[in-house]
Short mmCIF file of C-alpha atoms in Angstrom, two decimals:
data_model
loop_
_atom_site.label_atom_id
_atom_site.label_comp_id
_atom_site.label_asym_id
_atom_site.label_seq_id
_atom_site.Cartn_x
_atom_site.Cartn_y
_atom_site.Cartn_z
CA MET A 79 90.75 11.40 94.04
CA ARG A 80 91.42 9.68 90.84
CA THR A 81 90.69 11.23 87.51
CA THR A 82 87.01 10.45 87.90
CA ARG A 83 86.62 11.61 91.48
CA PRO A 84 86.61 8.76 93.93
CA ILE A 85 87.37 11.28 96.56
CA SER A 86 85.50 14.41 97.02
CA PRO A 87 86.17 17.89 95.85
CA MET A 88 87.30 19.62 99.01
CA ALA A 89 90.81 19.53 100.38
CA THR A 90 93.22 21.61 102.34
CA SER A 91 96.85 22.25 101.67
CA GLY A 92 99.77 23.49 103.84
CA GLN A 93 102.86 25.21 102.66
CA ASP A 94 105.24 27.60 104.27
CA SER A 95 105.46 26.88 107.89
CA LEU A 96 106.39 23.24 108.02
CA ARG A 97 109.14 24.06 105.46
CA ALA A 98 106.63 24.36 104.85
CA SER A 99 103.15 25.01 103.30
CA SER A 100 99.54 23.85 103.60
CA THR A 101 98.71 21.42 100.68
CA ARG A 102 99.99 22.78 98.79
CA THR A 103 99.12 22.03 102.30
CA ALA A 104 102.22 22.74 101.16
CA GLY A 105 101.61 24.08 97.88
CA PRO A 106 102.75 25.53 94.68
CA THR A 107 103.99 29.04 94.42
CA CYS A 108 101.81 31.26 92.31
CA SER A 109 104.16 34.09 91.45
CA ARG A 110 107.29 31.93 91.46
CA PRO A 111 109.73 34.74 92.24
CA PRO A 112 113.39 33.82 92.48
CA GLY A 113 114.53 34.16 96.08
CA PRO A 114 117.46 36.48 96.66
CA THR A 115 119.05 34.48 99.47
CA ARG A 116 119.03 30.95 100.73
CA PRO A 117 116.33 30.70 103.43
CA THR A 118 117.03 29.66 106.98
CA PRO A 119 115.71 26.30 108.16
CA PRO A 120 112.44 26.16 110.11
CA LEU A 121 112.42 26.22 113.90
CA PRO A 122 111.54 23.09 115.86
CA LEU A 123 107.93 22.03 115.45
CA LEU A 124 106.26 22.74 118.79
CA LEU A 125 103.19 20.59 118.32
CA PRO A 126 102.79 17.08 116.92
CA PRO A 127 100.92 16.54 113.64
CA THR A 128 97.96 15.35 115.69
CA HIS A 129 97.48 18.97 116.76
CA HIS A 130 96.23 19.74 113.28
CA GLU A 131 94.12 16.60 113.40
CA ASP A 132 92.39 17.90 116.50
CA LEU A 133 90.47 20.15 114.13
CA TYR A 134 88.66 16.99 113.03
CA ASP A 135 87.41 16.49 116.59
CA ASP A 136 85.68 19.87 116.58
CA PRO A 137 81.85 19.65 116.74
CA LEU A 138 81.99 21.24 113.27
CA PRO A 139 84.37 18.94 111.38
CA LEU A 140 86.40 20.01 108.37
CA ASN A 141 84.84 17.37 106.11
CA GLU A 142 87.86 17.36 103.84
CA GLN A 143 88.65 14.28 101.81
CA TYR A 144 92.34 14.59 101.00
CA VAL A 145 95.29 16.54 102.33
CA VAL A 146 98.44 17.46 100.43
CA LEU A 147 101.61 18.37 102.32
CA THR A 148 104.58 20.24 100.89
CA THR A 149 107.45 17.80 101.12
CA LYS A 150 109.86 20.25 99.46
CA HIS A 151 109.36 23.70 97.98
CA HIS A 152 111.60 25.63 95.60
CA GLU A 153 114.24 26.46 98.22
CA GLY A 154 115.02 22.73 98.53
CA PHE A 155 114.48 22.12 102.25
CA THR A 156 112.85 18.69 102.66
CA ASN A 157 110.31 17.88 105.35
CA TRP A 158 111.52 14.30 105.53
CA PRO A 159 115.01 12.79 105.92
CA SER A 160 115.80 12.79 102.21
CA PRO A 161 118.94 10.72 101.56
CA VAL A 162 120.06 13.27 98.95
CA SER A 163 119.45 16.43 101.01
CA TRP A 164 122.12 16.08 103.69
CA ASN A 165 121.85 18.63 106.49
CA TRP A 166 119.03 20.44 104.67
CA ASN A 167 116.02 18.48 105.91
CA SER A 168 113.67 18.39 108.89
CA LYS A 169 115.47 15.47 110.52
CA ASP A 170 118.91 17.10 110.54
CA LEU A 171 117.71 20.67 111.22
CA GLY A 172 114.82 22.41 112.95
CA PRO A 173 112.34 19.95 114.45
CA HIS A 174 114.61 16.90 113.95
CA ARG A 175 111.55 14.94 112.91
CA ASP A 176 110.12 13.24 109.84
CA LEU A 177 107.19 15.60 109.26
CA VAL A 178 105.99 13.89 106.08
CA GLY A 179 105.83 10.54 107.85
CA GLU A 180 104.23 11.80 111.06
CA LEU A 181 101.53 13.80 109.34
CA GLY A 182 100.82 10.91 106.97
CA THR A 183 100.21 8.57 109.89
CA ALA A 184 97.90 11.07 111.60
CA ILE A 185 95.92 11.78 108.43
CA ARG A 186 95.52 8.14 107.47
CA ASN A 187 94.32 7.27 110.95
CA ARG A 188 91.28 9.35 109.98
CA ASN A 189 90.85 7.52 106.65
CA ILE A 190 91.74 10.64 104.69
CA ARG A 191 93.72 10.43 101.45
CA TYR A 192 97.29 11.68 101.69
CA GLY A 193 98.96 13.59 98.86
CA LEU A 194 102.50 14.90 98.59
CA TYR A 195 103.53 18.16 96.92
CA HIS A 196 107.06 18.14 95.49
CA SER A 197 108.98 20.82 93.63
CA LEU A 198 111.08 19.52 90.76
CA LEU A 199 113.42 22.51 90.70
CA GLU A 200 115.46 24.12 93.47
CA TRP A 201 116.37 27.78 93.16
CA PHE A 202 119.75 27.51 94.85
CA HIS A 203 121.06 24.02 94.18
CA PRO A 204 124.46 24.22 92.44
CA LEU A 205 123.72 21.23 90.20
CA TYR A 206 120.46 22.79 89.03
CA LEU A 207 122.22 26.10 88.39
CA ARG A 208 124.90 24.22 86.42
CA ASP A 209 122.27 22.48 84.27
CA LYS A 210 120.56 25.81 83.75
CA LYS A 211 123.83 27.42 82.66
CA ASN A 212 124.25 24.53 80.20
CA GLY A 213 120.87 25.26 78.67
CA PHE A 214 119.46 22.14 80.36
CA LYS A 215 121.44 19.94 77.99
CA THR A 216 122.89 18.22 81.06
CA GLN A 217 120.89 16.50 83.80
CA HIS A 218 123.21 16.47 86.79
CA PHE A 219 120.51 17.81 89.12
CA VAL A 220 117.83 15.41 87.88
CA HIS A 221 119.98 12.31 88.34
CA ALA A 222 121.47 13.35 91.68
CA LYS A 223 118.51 15.08 93.39
CA THR A 224 115.05 15.26 91.81
CA MET A 225 114.49 11.69 90.70
CA PRO A 226 116.06 10.00 93.73
CA GLU A 227 113.77 12.09 95.95
CA LEU A 228 110.62 11.23 94.01
CA TYR A 229 111.37 7.51 94.07
CA ASP A 230 112.16 7.75 97.78
CA LEU A 231 108.92 9.61 98.59
CA VAL A 232 106.78 7.05 96.77
CA SER A 233 108.56 4.01 98.15
CA ARG A 234 108.69 5.34 101.70
CA TYR A 235 105.28 7.02 102.15
CA LYS A 236 103.09 5.47 99.42
CA PRO A 237 101.10 8.63 98.64
CA ASP A 238 97.64 8.56 97.10
CA LEU A 239 98.48 11.67 95.09
CA ILE A 240 101.61 13.39 93.81
CA TRP A 241 101.28 17.15 93.33
CA SER A 242 104.23 18.08 91.13
CA ASP A 243 105.39 21.68 90.71
CA GLY A 244 108.47 23.70 89.76
CA GLU A 245 108.49 22.39 86.20
CA TRP A 246 108.13 25.57 84.19
CA GLU A 247 111.74 26.27 83.21
CA CYS A 248 112.40 22.93 81.50
CA PRO A 249 110.67 20.41 79.19
CA ASP A 250 109.61 17.02 80.53
CA THR A 251 112.58 15.43 78.72
CA TYR A 252 114.96 17.26 81.07
CA TRP A 253 113.08 16.03 84.13
CA ASN A 254 112.81 12.43 82.86
CA SER A 255 109.13 12.69 83.80
CA THR A 256 107.86 9.96 81.49
CA ASN A 257 110.32 7.40 82.90
CA PHE A 258 109.23 8.18 86.44
CA LEU A 259 105.52 8.11 85.58
CA ALA A 260 105.89 4.80 83.74
CA TRP A 261 107.42 3.30 86.89
CA LEU A 262 104.79 4.97 89.08
CA TYR A 263 101.83 3.53 87.13
CA ASN A 264 103.31 0.11 86.35
CA ASP A 265 105.73 -0.97 89.06
CA SER A 266 105.49 1.30 92.11
CA PRO A 267 103.80 0.25 95.37
CA VAL A 268 100.94 2.69 94.62
CA LYS A 269 100.49 1.81 90.94
CA ASP A 270 96.81 0.90 91.37
CA VAL A 271 95.71 3.97 93.32
CA VAL A 272 98.01 6.93 92.73
CA VAL A 273 96.90 10.10 90.96
CA VAL A 274 99.13 12.85 89.56
CA ASN A 275 98.61 16.39 88.30
CA ASP A 276 99.89 18.02 85.11
CA ARG A 277 103.11 19.83 86.13
CA TRP A 278 105.81 17.54 84.76
CA GLY A 279 107.44 19.87 82.21
CA GLN A 280 106.89 23.26 80.63
CA ASN A 281 104.95 21.59 77.82
CA CYS A 282 102.59 19.56 80.03
CA SER A 283 100.33 21.92 81.98
CA CYS A 284 96.66 21.58 80.99
CA ARG A 285 97.65 18.98 78.39
CA HIS A 286 98.96 15.87 80.14
CA GLY A 287 98.19 14.53 83.60
CA GLY A 288 95.80 12.40 85.60
CA TYR A 289 94.03 15.64 86.38
CA TYR A 290 94.74 19.23 85.38
CA ASN A 291 95.70 22.23 87.50
CA CYS A 292 96.53 24.32 84.42
CA GLN A 293 97.58 27.27 86.58
CA ASP A 294 97.18 28.41 90.15
CA LYS A 295 93.62 29.51 90.95
CA PHE A 296 92.45 28.19 87.57
CA LYS A 297 88.72 28.71 86.92
CA PRO A 298 87.32 27.35 83.66
CA GLU A 299 84.36 29.17 82.15
CA THR A 300 82.70 25.99 80.87
CA LEU A 301 82.69 22.29 81.77
CA PRO A 302 86.14 20.83 80.96
CA ASP A 303 86.40 17.46 79.25
CA HIS A 304 89.15 16.31 81.66
CA LYS A 305 89.22 15.97 85.43
CA TRP A 306 90.67 19.12 87.04
CA GLU A 307 91.36 20.80 90.35
CA MET A 308 91.25 24.38 91.50
CA CYS A 309 94.03 25.20 93.94
CA THR A 310 93.79 28.44 95.83
CA SER A 311 94.86 29.92 99.15
CA ILE A 312 93.05 31.43 102.11
CA ASP A 313 95.68 34.18 102.13
CA LYS A 314 95.11 36.00 98.85
CA LEU A 315 98.74 37.15 98.64
CA SER A 316 100.72 34.11 99.71
CA TRP A 317 100.87 30.31 99.74
CA GLY A 318 102.81 30.44 103.02
CA TYR A 319 102.32 32.09 106.40
CA ARG A 320 102.86 35.87 106.63
CA ARG A 321 103.16 37.62 109.99
CA ASP A 322 101.94 40.86 108.42
CA MET A 323 98.66 39.47 107.09
CA ALA A 324 95.76 41.91 107.22
CA MET A 325 92.10 40.91 107.34
CA ALA A 326 91.64 42.39 103.88
CA ASP A 327 94.12 39.76 102.63
CA ILE A 328 92.04 36.85 103.95
CA THR A 329 89.49 35.22 101.65
CA SER A 330 86.01 35.43 103.14
CA GLU A 331 83.96 32.38 104.12
CA SER A 332 81.37 33.15 101.46
CA ARG A 333 84.03 33.47 98.75
CA ILE A 334 85.59 30.13 99.65
CA ILE A 335 82.24 28.36 99.72
CA SER A 336 81.22 30.00 96.43
CA GLU A 337 84.46 28.83 94.76
CA LEU A 338 83.94 25.33 96.10
CA ILE A 339 80.40 25.19 94.70
CA GLN A 340 81.39 26.50 91.27
CA THR A 341 84.36 24.14 91.08
CA VAL A 342 82.31 21.06 91.86
CA SER A 343 79.53 22.12 89.50
CA LEU A 344 82.13 22.18 86.72
CA GLY A 345 83.44 18.74 87.66
CA GLY A 346 86.52 19.82 89.60
CA ASN A 347 88.13 19.21 92.98
CA TYR A 348 88.86 22.10 95.34
CA LEU A 349 92.24 22.34 97.05
CA LEU A 350 92.43 25.08 99.67
CA ASN A 351 95.87 26.13 100.85
CA ILE A 352 96.80 27.14 104.38
CA GLY A 353 100.25 28.23 105.54
CA PRO A 354 101.16 27.06 109.04
CA THR A 355 103.56 29.11 111.13
CA LYS A 356 107.21 28.10 111.25
CA ASP A 357 106.58 26.25 114.51
CA GLY A 358 103.76 24.20 113.03
CA LEU A 359 100.65 26.10 114.16
CA ILE A 360 97.56 26.76 112.07
CA VAL A 361 96.57 30.29 113.09
CA PRO A 362 93.00 30.88 114.35
CA ILE A 363 91.80 32.81 111.27
CA PHE A 364 92.73 29.84 109.06
CA GLN A 365 91.07 27.43 111.49
CA GLU A 366 87.96 29.60 111.44
CA ARG A 367 87.76 29.50 107.65
CA LEU A 368 88.28 25.73 107.49
CA LEU A 369 85.66 25.06 110.14
CA ALA A 370 83.18 27.37 108.40
CA VAL A 371 83.52 25.35 105.22
CA GLY A 372 83.17 22.17 107.25
CA LYS A 373 79.97 23.46 108.82
CA TRP A 374 78.54 24.30 105.41
CA LEU A 375 79.46 20.86 104.08
CA SER A 376 77.85 19.14 107.08
CA ILE A 377 74.52 20.43 105.73
CA ASN A 378 75.14 20.58 102.00
CA GLY A 379 77.71 17.84 101.48
CA GLU A 380 75.11 15.62 99.82
CA ALA A 381 75.23 17.98 96.83
CA ILE A 382 79.04 17.99 96.79
CA TYR A 383 80.57 14.62 97.67
CA ALA A 384 80.50 11.99 94.89
CA SER A 385 78.41 14.36 92.77
CA LYS A 386 78.70 14.81 89.02
CA PRO A 387 78.09 17.76 86.73
CA TRP A 388 74.51 18.03 85.52
CA ARG A 389 73.54 18.75 81.90
CA VAL A 390 73.39 22.45 82.86
CA GLN A 391 76.04 23.79 85.19
CA SER A 392 74.70 27.22 86.11
CA GLU A 393 72.09 29.90 85.66
CA LYS A 394 73.58 33.37 85.85
CA ASN A 395 70.66 35.26 87.34
CA THR A 396 70.11 37.35 90.44
CA THR A 397 70.30 34.29 92.70
CA SER A 398 73.36 32.75 90.93
CA VAL A 399 72.38 29.08 90.74
CA TRP A 400 74.89 26.24 90.30
CA TYR A 401 73.83 22.65 89.63
CA THR A 402 75.24 19.26 90.60
CA SER A 403 73.72 15.79 90.35
CA LYS A 404 73.88 12.39 92.00
CA GLY A 405 71.92 9.45 90.66
CA SER A 406 68.43 10.70 89.78
CA ALA A 407 68.66 13.75 92.06
CA VAL A 408 69.53 17.24 90.86
CA TYR A 409 70.85 19.85 93.29
CA ALA A 410 70.39 23.57 92.70
CA ILE A 411 72.74 25.57 94.95
CA PHE A 412 71.87 29.26 94.98
CA LEU A 413 74.22 31.90 96.35
CA HIS A 414 71.75 34.75 96.94
CA TRP A 415 68.38 34.48 98.65
CA PRO A 416 65.66 35.99 96.40
CA GLU A 417 63.99 39.04 97.90
CA ASP A 418 60.46 37.72 97.27
CA GLY A 419 61.32 34.27 98.64
CA ILE A 420 60.63 32.58 95.30
CA LEU A 421 63.49 30.76 93.58
CA SER A 422 63.19 30.63 89.80
CA LEU A 423 64.87 27.62 88.16
CA LYS A 424 64.66 27.60 84.38
CA SER A 425 66.69 24.51 83.47
CA PRO A 426 64.92 21.59 85.22
CA ILE A 427 62.01 20.00 83.34
CA THR A 428 59.31 18.95 85.77
CA THR A 429 57.27 15.74 85.65
CA SER A 430 54.31 14.30 87.51
CA THR A 431 56.67 12.94 90.19
CA THR A 432 58.69 16.10 90.83
CA GLU A 433 59.47 16.78 94.49
CA VAL A 434 61.47 19.63 96.00
CA THR A 435 63.25 19.81 99.36
CA MET A 436 65.95 22.00 100.90
CA LEU A 437 68.96 20.35 102.53
CA GLY A 438 68.77 21.03 106.26
CA ILE A 439 64.97 21.48 106.19
CA GLU A 440 62.77 18.42 106.74
CA LYS A 441 59.56 19.51 105.04
CA HIS A 442 58.96 19.44 101.29
CA LEU A 443 58.83 22.81 99.55
CA LYS A 444 55.93 23.99 97.47
CA TRP A 445 56.57 24.65 93.81
CA SER A 446 54.69 25.51 90.64
CA PRO A 447 55.52 25.47 86.95
CA ASN A 448 57.16 28.63 85.71
CA PRO A 449 54.95 30.26 83.04
CA GLY A 450 58.04 30.51 80.86
CA GLU A 451 60.13 27.41 81.57
CA GLY A 452 61.29 25.40 84.55
CA LEU A 453 59.69 25.91 87.94
CA LEU A 454 59.19 28.34 90.80
CA VAL A 455 60.22 27.12 94.25
CA TYR A 456 58.59 28.75 97.27
CA LEU A 457 61.33 28.94 99.88
CA PRO A 458 60.59 28.53 103.60
CA GLN A 459 59.62 31.73 105.37
CA LEU A 460 62.08 31.61 108.23
CA PRO A 461 64.23 34.19 110.01
CA PRO A 462 67.87 34.11 108.91
CA SER A 463 68.94 32.48 112.17
CA ALA A 464 66.64 29.50 111.49
CA LEU A 465 67.99 28.79 107.99
CA PRO A 466 70.31 25.78 107.60
CA THR A 467 73.29 27.95 106.62
CA GLU A 468 74.18 31.64 106.49
CA PHE A 469 75.24 31.53 102.84
CA ALA A 470 74.53 29.31 99.81
CA TRP A 471 71.51 27.04 100.16
CA THR A 472 70.74 23.80 98.34
CA VAL A 473 67.43 22.77 96.82
CA LYS A 474 67.17 19.07 96.01
CA LEU A 475 65.03 18.13 93.03
CA THR A 476 63.81 14.61 92.26
CA GLY A 477 61.61 13.57 89.39
CA VAL A 478 63.02 16.20 87.02
CA GLU A 479 64.74 15.90 83.67
#
């Protein structure tokens, strides 16, 4: 996942429970409320990181391309033995394990890119509170805590991606962000592969970065001119695990898949957050959502992975069509099945070599020119149970302009 998109647009994140969080996967906090009290450390992790990897062995794989783990959130607890977080890390307390290192090994054994989320600020750290009291004219916290941790994370774990957060109270000059990024891109052990986001100071979001997050759950209305990522969470109300979750708080499978499609059509990557429990479990409802997306991608991934935005991104009609492209092929992904079984596509220009297929269906589909513009595609007359997927179907077009 560099700024162009060498890795594909679907990812998971983990946040609260291993701290923890999902990607972000341990991820950023959306509301960013100041916590009233210092949190207690997590309990021992009951299952090894390979437990989460077992999801990849399911007959319906996740099909994700990169994972981002929360190494440290705003409360300051680190999920690795940080040399500047004595007695407030996962090696000294709780599981007594290097969670960042163990999960990284498990993920990379599956040839999946590994990203690390890191919060610049810490709500309760006395040095940060001192700098804040001084109007951020001093940098005691940056020199003693933030920068040593970032250099340690990169040197120790060699991440493919750094997902920075917790920047909003201070300019990049306070954080010394440019010095760190200059080292990262020129001298670090990951200088040739690493990618970073845009949260390096209160003046940076949506302006500077290898790719843009802009804000949590960011959805552009038109095709951006810079690589971007939508980060969102399965739990609508939290980036971490909540014991009092209700089903109404859980994003539906169709909503997740719809967001993924729209994000990729507009040239973005999709980062989906899950919050493990404090003992390291991914609860069944989260597993169910991840596997549902994996099942959809096993059929329609051709239109998603390594795709690029087409000249038209969407047609806002009754079927809600979103376009992607790869090479000479154009993919029309429609979210609602037309009642008459005829899909109207106005943007493609047909030629004498135009052919139409549906991903997951072997036979070619019949089509005819639309009397107005574009073409009419005659969808297969099959019962719902025989269709490739339950929601969002992909028509592949070749020989169109």
